Structure formats: structure tokens, C-alpha cells
CSV table of C-alpha atoms and ligand atoms in Angstrom, one decimal:
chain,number,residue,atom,x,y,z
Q,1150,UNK,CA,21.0,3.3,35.2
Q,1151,UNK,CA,23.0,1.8,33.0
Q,1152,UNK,CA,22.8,-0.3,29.6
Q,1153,UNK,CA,23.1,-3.8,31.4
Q,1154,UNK,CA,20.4,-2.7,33.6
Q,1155,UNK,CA,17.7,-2.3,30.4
Q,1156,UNK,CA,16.1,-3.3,28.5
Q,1157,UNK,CA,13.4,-3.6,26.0
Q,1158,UNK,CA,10.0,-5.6,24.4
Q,1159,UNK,CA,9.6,-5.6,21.0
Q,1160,UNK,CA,5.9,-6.4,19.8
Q,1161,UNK,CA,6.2,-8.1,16.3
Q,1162,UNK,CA,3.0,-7.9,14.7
Q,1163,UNK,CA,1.3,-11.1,13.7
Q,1164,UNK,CA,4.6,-13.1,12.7
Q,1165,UNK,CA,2.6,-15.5,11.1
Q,1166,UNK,CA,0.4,-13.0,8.6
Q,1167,UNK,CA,2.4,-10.7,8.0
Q,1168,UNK,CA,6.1,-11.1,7.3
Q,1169,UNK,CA,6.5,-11.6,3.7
Q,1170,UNK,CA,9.7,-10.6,2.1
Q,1171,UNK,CA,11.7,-11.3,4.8
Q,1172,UNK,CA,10.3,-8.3,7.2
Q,1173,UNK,CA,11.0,-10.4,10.4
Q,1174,UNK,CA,15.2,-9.2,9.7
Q,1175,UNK,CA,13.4,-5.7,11.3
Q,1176,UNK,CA,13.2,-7.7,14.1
Q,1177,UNK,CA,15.8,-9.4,13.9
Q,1178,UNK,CA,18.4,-5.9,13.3
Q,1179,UNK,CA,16.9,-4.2,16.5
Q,1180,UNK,CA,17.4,-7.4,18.6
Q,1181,UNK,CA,21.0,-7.9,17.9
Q,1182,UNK,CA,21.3,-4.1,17.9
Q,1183,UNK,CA,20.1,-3.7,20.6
Q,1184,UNK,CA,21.9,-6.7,22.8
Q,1185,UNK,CA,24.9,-6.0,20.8
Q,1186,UNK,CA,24.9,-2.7,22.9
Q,1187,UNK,CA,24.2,-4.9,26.6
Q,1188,UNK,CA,20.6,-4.4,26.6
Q,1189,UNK,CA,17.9,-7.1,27.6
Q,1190,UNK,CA,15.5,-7.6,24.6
Q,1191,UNK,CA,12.5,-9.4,24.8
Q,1192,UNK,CA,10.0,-10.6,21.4
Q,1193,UNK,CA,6.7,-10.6,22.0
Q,1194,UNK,CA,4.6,-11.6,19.2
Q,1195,UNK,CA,1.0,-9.8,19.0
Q,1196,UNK,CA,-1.1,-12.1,17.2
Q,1197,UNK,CA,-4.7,-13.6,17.6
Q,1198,UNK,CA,-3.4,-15.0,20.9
Q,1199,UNK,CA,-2.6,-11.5,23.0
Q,1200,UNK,CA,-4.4,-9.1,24.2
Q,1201,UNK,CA,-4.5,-5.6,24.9
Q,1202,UNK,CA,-2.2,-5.9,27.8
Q,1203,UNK,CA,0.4,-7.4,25.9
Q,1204,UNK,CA,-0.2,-4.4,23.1
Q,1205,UNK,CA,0.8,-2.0,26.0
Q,1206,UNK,CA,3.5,-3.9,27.6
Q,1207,UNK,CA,6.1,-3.2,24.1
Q,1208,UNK,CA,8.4,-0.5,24.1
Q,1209,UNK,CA,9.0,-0.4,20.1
Q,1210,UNK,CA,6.6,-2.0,17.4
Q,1211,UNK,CA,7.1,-3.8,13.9
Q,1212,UNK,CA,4.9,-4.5,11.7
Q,1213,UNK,CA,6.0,-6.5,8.3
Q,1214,UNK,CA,3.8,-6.7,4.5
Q,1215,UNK,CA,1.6,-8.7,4.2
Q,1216,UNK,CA,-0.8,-10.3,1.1
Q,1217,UNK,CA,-4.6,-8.9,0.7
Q,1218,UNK,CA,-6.2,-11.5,2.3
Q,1219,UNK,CA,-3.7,-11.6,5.2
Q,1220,UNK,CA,-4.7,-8.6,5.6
Q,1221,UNK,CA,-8.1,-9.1,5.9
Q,1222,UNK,CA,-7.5,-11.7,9.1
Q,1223,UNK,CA,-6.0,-9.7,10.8
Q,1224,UNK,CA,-8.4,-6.6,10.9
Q,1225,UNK,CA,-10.6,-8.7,12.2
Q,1226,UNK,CA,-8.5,-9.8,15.0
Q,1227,UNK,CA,-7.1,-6.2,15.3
Q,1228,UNK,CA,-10.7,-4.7,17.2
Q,1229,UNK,CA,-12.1,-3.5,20.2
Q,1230,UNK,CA,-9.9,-3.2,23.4
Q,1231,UNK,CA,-6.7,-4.8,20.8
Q,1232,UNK,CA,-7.5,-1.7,18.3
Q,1233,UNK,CA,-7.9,1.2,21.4
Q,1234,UNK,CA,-4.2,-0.4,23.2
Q,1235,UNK,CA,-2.4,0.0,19.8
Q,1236,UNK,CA,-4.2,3.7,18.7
Q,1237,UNK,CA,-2.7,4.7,22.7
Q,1238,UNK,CA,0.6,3.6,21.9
Q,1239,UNK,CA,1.1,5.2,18.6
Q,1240,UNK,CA,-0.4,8.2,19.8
Q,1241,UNK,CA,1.7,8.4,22.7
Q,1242,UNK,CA,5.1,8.0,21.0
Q,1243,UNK,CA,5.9,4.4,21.6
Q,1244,UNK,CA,8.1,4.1,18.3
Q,1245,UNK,CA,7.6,1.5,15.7
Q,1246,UNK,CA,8.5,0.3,12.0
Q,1247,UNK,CA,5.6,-0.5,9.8
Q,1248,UNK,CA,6.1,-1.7,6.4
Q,1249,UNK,CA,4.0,-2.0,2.8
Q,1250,UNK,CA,0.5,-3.7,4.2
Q,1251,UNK,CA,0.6,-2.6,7.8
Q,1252,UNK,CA,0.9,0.8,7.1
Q,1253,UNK,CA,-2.3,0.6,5.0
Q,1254,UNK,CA,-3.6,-1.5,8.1
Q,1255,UNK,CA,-2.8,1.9,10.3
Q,1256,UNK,CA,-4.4,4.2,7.7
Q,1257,UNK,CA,-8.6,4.7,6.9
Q,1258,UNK,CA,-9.0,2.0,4.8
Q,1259,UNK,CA,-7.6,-0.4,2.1
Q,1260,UNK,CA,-9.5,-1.5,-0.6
Q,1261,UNK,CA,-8.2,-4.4,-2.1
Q,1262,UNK,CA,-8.2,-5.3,-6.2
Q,1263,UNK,CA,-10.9,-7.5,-6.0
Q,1264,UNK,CA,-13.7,-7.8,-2.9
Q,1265,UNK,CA,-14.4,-5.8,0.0
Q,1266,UNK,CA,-12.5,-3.0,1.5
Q,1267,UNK,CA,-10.7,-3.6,4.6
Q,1268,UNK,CA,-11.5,-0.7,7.4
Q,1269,UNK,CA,-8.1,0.2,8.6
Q,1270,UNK,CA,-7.5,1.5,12.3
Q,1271,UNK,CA,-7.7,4.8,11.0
Q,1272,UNK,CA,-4.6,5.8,13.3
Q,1273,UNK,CA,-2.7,7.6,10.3
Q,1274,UNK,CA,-4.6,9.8,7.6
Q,1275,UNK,CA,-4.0,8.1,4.5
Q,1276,UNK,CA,-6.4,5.6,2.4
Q,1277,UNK,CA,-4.6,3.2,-0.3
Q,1278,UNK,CA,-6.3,1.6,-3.5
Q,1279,UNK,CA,-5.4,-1.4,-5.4
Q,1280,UNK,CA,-6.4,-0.3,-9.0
Q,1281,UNK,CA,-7.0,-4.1,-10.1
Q,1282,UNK,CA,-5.5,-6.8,-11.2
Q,1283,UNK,CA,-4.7,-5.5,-14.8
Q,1284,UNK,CA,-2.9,-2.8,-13.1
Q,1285,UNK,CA,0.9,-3.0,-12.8
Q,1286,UNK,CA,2.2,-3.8,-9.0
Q,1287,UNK,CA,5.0,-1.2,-8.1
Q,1288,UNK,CA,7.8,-3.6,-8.0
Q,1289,UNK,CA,11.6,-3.0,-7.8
Q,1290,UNK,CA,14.1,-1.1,-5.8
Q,1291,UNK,CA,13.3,2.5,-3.8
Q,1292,UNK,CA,16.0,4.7,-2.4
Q,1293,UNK,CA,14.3,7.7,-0.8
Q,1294,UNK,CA,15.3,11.0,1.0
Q,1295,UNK,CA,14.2,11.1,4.5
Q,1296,UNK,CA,12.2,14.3,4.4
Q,1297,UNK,CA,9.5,14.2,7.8
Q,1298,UNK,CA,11.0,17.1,9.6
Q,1299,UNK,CA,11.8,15.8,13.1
Q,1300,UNK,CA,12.9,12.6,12.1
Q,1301,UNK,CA,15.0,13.8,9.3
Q,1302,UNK,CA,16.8,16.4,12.0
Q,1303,UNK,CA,17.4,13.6,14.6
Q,1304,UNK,CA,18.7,10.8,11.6
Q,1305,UNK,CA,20.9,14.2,10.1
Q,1306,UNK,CA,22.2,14.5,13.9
Q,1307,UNK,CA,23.5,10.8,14.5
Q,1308,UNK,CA,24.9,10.6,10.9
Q,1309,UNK,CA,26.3,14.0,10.2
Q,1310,UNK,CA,24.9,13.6,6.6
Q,1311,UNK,CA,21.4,13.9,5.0
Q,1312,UNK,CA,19.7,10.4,5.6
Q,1313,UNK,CA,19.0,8.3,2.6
Q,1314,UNK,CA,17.0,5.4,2.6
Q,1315,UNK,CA,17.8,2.2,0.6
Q,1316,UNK,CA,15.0,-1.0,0.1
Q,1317,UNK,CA,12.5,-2.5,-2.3
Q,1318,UNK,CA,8.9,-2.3,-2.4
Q,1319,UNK,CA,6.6,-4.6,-3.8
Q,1320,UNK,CA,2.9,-3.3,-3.9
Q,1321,UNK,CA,-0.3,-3.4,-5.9
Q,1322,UNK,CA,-2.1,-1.0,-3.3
Q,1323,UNK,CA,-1.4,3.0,-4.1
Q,1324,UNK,CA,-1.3,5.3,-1.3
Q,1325,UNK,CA,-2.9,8.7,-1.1
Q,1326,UNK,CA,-1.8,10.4,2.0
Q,1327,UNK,CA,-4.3,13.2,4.1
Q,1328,UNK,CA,-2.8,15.1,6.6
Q,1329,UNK,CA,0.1,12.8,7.4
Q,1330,UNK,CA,3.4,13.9,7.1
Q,1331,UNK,CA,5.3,11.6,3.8
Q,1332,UNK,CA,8.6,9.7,5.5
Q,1333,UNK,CA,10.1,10.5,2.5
Q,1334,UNK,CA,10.4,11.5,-0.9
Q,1335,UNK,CA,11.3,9.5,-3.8
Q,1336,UNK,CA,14.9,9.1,-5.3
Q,1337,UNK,CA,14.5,5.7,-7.4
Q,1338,UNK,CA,11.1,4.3,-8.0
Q,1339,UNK,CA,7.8,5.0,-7.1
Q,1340,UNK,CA,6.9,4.8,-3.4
Q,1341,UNK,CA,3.3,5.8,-2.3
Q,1342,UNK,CA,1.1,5.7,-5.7
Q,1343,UNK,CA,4.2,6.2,-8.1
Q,1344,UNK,CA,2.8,10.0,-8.7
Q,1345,UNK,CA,3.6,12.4,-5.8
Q,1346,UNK,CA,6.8,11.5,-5.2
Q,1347,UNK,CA,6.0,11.0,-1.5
Q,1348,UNK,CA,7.0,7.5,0.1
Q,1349,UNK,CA,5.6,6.5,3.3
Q,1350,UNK,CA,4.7,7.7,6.2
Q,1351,UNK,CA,5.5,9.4,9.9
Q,1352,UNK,CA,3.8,9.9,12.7
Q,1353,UNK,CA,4.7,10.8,16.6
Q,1354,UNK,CA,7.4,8.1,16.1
Q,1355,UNK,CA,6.2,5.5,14.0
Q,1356,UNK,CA,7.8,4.9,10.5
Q,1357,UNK,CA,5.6,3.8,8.0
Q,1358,UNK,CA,6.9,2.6,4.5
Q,1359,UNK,CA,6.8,0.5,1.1
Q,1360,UNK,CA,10.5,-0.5,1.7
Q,1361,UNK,CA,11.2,-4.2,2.5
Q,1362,UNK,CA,14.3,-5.2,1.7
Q,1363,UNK,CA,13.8,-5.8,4.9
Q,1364,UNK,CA,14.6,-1.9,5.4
Q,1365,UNK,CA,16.6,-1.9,8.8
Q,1366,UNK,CA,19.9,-4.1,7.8
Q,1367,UNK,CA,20.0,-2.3,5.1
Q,1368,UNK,CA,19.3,1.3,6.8
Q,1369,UNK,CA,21.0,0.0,10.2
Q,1370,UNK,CA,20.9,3.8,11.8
Q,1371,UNK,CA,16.9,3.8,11.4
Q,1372,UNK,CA,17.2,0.8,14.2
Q,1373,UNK,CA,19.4,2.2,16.4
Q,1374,UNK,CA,16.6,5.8,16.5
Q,1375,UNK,CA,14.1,3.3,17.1
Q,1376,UNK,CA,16.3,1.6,20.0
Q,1377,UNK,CA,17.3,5.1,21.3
Q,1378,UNK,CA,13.8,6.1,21.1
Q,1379,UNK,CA,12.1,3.1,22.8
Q,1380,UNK,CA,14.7,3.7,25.6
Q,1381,UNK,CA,14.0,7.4,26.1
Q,1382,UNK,CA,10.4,7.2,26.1
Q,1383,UNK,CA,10.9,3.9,28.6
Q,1384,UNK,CA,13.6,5.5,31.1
Q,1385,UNK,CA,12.7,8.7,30.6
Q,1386,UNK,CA,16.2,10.0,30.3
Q,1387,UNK,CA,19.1,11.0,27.7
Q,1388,UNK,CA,20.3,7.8,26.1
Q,1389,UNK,CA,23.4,7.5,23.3
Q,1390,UNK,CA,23.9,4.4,21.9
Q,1391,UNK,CA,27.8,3.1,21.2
Q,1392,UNK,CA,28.5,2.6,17.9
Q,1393,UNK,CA,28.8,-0.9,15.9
Q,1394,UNK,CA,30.7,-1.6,12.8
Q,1395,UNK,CA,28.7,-1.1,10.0
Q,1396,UNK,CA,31.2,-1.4,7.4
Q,1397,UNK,CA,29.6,-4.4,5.3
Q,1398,UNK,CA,25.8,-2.5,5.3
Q,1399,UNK,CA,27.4,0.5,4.0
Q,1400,UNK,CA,28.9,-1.2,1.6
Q,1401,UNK,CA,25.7,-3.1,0.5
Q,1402,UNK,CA,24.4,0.6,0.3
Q,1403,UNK,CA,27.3,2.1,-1.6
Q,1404,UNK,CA,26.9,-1.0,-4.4
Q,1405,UNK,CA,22.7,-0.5,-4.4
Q,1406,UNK,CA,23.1,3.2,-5.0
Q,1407,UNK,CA,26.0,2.8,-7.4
Q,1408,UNK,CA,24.0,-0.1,-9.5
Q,1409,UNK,CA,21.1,1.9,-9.5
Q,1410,UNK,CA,23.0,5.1,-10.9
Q,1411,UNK,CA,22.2,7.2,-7.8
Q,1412,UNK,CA,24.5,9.3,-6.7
Q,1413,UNK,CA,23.7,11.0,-3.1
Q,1414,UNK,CA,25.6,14.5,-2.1
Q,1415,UNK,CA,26.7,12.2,0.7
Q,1416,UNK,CA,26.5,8.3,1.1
Q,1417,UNK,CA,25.5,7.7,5.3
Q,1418,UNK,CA,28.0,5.4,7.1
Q,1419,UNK,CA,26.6,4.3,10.2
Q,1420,UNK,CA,28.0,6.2,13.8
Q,1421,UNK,CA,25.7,6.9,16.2
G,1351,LIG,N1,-1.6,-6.1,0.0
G,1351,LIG,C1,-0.8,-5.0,-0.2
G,1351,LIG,C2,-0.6,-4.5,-1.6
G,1351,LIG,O1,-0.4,-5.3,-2.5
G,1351,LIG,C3,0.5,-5.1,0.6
G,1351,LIG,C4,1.5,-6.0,0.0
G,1351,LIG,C5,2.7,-6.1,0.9
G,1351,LIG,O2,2.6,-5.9,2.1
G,1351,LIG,N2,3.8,-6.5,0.3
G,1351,LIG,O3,-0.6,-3.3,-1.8
């Protein structure tokens, strides 16, 4: 089978909730990367309108930030049959990028500054805590090494260089993880809780992270893993993507890293 012949769904979490600072350009970056390549992409939304079905019908999954109360709305959508479909495709390596509050949507619970806390789906085991108002957000830029073994090997593999990751987080909740692997560990600013130098999270093949920025133009490679992943675990067979220019989001890297004083054994360029 060949490219022109696949294709793929991408389920974009509650578009409408949760998709503040600019998270939908994940979406956006696997689309075009994807149909850049000659593949047939398709954008579901899953929102209080779907149902489980639609949940298991997505080959790759992205879930943006969101604000407390956002939050809360959609836990209470996110039950039952909904909760089960999207446990099942975690679990069963359906890739997906989760960033800042779905991430601690994924995990045991949230518990926001003020009010109740928010039961999470308990799929990842890690809890997060907003300390109160009075406490500090984590704002500003994050550059992390990707350190969560597998994914670190296969990212080392398509770039021939240790992967780096470049974005901005923008949290009051800290993360604290259990037995979860960390996605990364922290270069430049503070990631899960600003303490243990861990940032985010991986699990079978979902990414969880602080980074918006939105984190895939930026870190174009991490789309096209989630790409080839979606299309190996859909087709069942050996997939290599072509490569794209990335010239102008290396660059964007190259000026981050160099404003921000870090200097990498080896800046990534894109070539898959
Ligand atoms: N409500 C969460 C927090 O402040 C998530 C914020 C976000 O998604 N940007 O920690």
C-alpha cells in the first residue's frame, strides 16, 4: 500500500475548551505533515457531541491546555463509555500529543487553586496541585532533553542527534509524577513542579507535556513520530516518511536556544 492509499483521523480533543495558547497549530503541523507526504487526513473533533465510537475511530490524539474551569467541563463530559474508549486507546498504543491541562486531565487528579478537585481519568500516574493563587504560575520558555527511553531512541534514530525540545509553558498546577516515565528533563525552566527537573510525561505512545508554544511547529520531528506511529499501528507495517524542508523551524530553534543562552552538544535539523 502505498502513501496515496492512507490515510489517517486525528481526534482533537474538545477544540472549543481546550486550545489555549494556540495548541490547535498541533493539529494543524500533523495535518499538513501529514498531507504534505500524500496522505488522506481527516479532523475529528471529540467534544460533548461524540461518542465512544468516534473516541475509537482516531488513529493519533491531541489534546491542547486548557484554564481550571475548562477543565472542569470537560471531566464531566469525559465519563462512562467516553472515559473507557479513551483509557483503550492509550493503553493500546494509539499515539497522541497532550499538552499543560490535558495531561493533568489523563493523570489521578487535579486540584485546582481554589474549589474542588477535578478526578482525572487516572490513565497516567501522576497527580498535579495548584498551590494557590498567591503562588507564582510557571511561566516562560522550556527547552528540555527528551529522556523517556524508547521515545528518545526512536527521535535519536530519525535525527541522528540527541532530541531537544523547544516550547513555553504556562502553568499554575505542579506536577508530581508516580510511576510514569518523565518525557523529559529540564534544560531551561521549570517543567513539572519547577523541583525535579522532570518535564512531562510518556506513556505506550502518548506525549504528555507543559510545552505550548504550540510544541510541534516548533519540534516538527515529534509530528512526523506521531504520523509514522499512527500509520504503523493503523497498517500494521514498516512506514518511513519523506523528508520536508524544515529549514525555517530549525532556524526558529537555533535563535530560541541561542537567545536563551543554551547551547546543545548538537542542535536537531529535521530529516526523517
Ligand atoms: N489549569 C492548568 C494550570 O494552570 C492548565 C493550564 C494550561 O493548560 N495552560 O495548571
Amino acid at each position: 500500500m502505498n502513501s496515496l492509499q492512507m490515510s489517517i483521523t486525528i481526534g482533537w480533543l474538545y477544540p472549543k475548551l481546550m486550545s489555549t495558547y494556540g495548541d490547535r497549530g498541533n493539529v494543524i503541523t500533523i495535518q499538513r505533515r501529514a498531507q504534505w507526504r500524500g496522505y488522506e487526513v481527516t479532523v475529528l473533533p471529540l467534544d460533548q457531541n461524540s461518542t465512544a465510537d468516534d473516541i475509537k475511530s482516531v488513529d493519533v490524539i491531541v489534546g491542547g491546555g486548557a484554564q481550571d474551569r475548562q477543565q472542569e467541563i470537560v471531566m464531566r463530559d469525559l465519563q462512562g463509555t467516553k472515559a473507557e474508549a479513551m483509557r483503550n486507546k492509550i493503553e493500546n498504543g494509539t499515539p497522541g500529543v497532550f499538552t499543560c491541562g490535558s495531561p493533568q486531565l489523563l493523570g489521578n487528579y487535579y486540584e485546582p487553586g481554589f474549589g474542588q478537585r477535578i478526578e482525572g481519568l487516572g490513565i497516567l500516574d501522576l497527580v498535579s496541585i495548584h498551590p494557590g493563587e498567591n503562588t507564582q504560575r510557571c511561566i516562560g520558555n522550556l527547552v528540555i532533553e527528551v529522556t523517556a527511553s524508547r521515545l528518545a531512541e526512536e527521535l535519536t534514530a530519525m535525527l541522528g542527534t540527541k532530541p531537544y525540545l523547544v516550547g513555553f509553558e504556562n502553568h499554575g498546577g505542579r506536577t508530581k509524577l508516580g510511576t510514569v516515565e518523565p518525557l523529559g528533563k529540564v534544560v531551561y525552566g521549570l517543567g513539572n513542579n519547577g523541583e525535579d527537573g522532570t518535564e512531562g510525561a510518556f506513556y505506550r505512545n502518548a506525549i504528555a507535556t507543559y510545552s505550548h508554544g504550540p510544541l510541534l511547529p516548533k519540534n516538527p520531528f515529534v509530528a512526523d513520530w506521531l504520523i509514522q506511529t499512527a500509520l504503523r499501528c493503523k497498517y500494521q507495517q514498516e512506514i518511513t516518511l519523506t523528508s520536508l524542508d524544515d529549514t525555517l523551524a530549525t532556524q526558529g530553534r537555533e535563535a530560541m536556544l541561542k537567545k536563551l543562552k543554551v547551547s546543545l552538544p548538537n542542535v536537531v535539523s529535521t530529516k526523517v
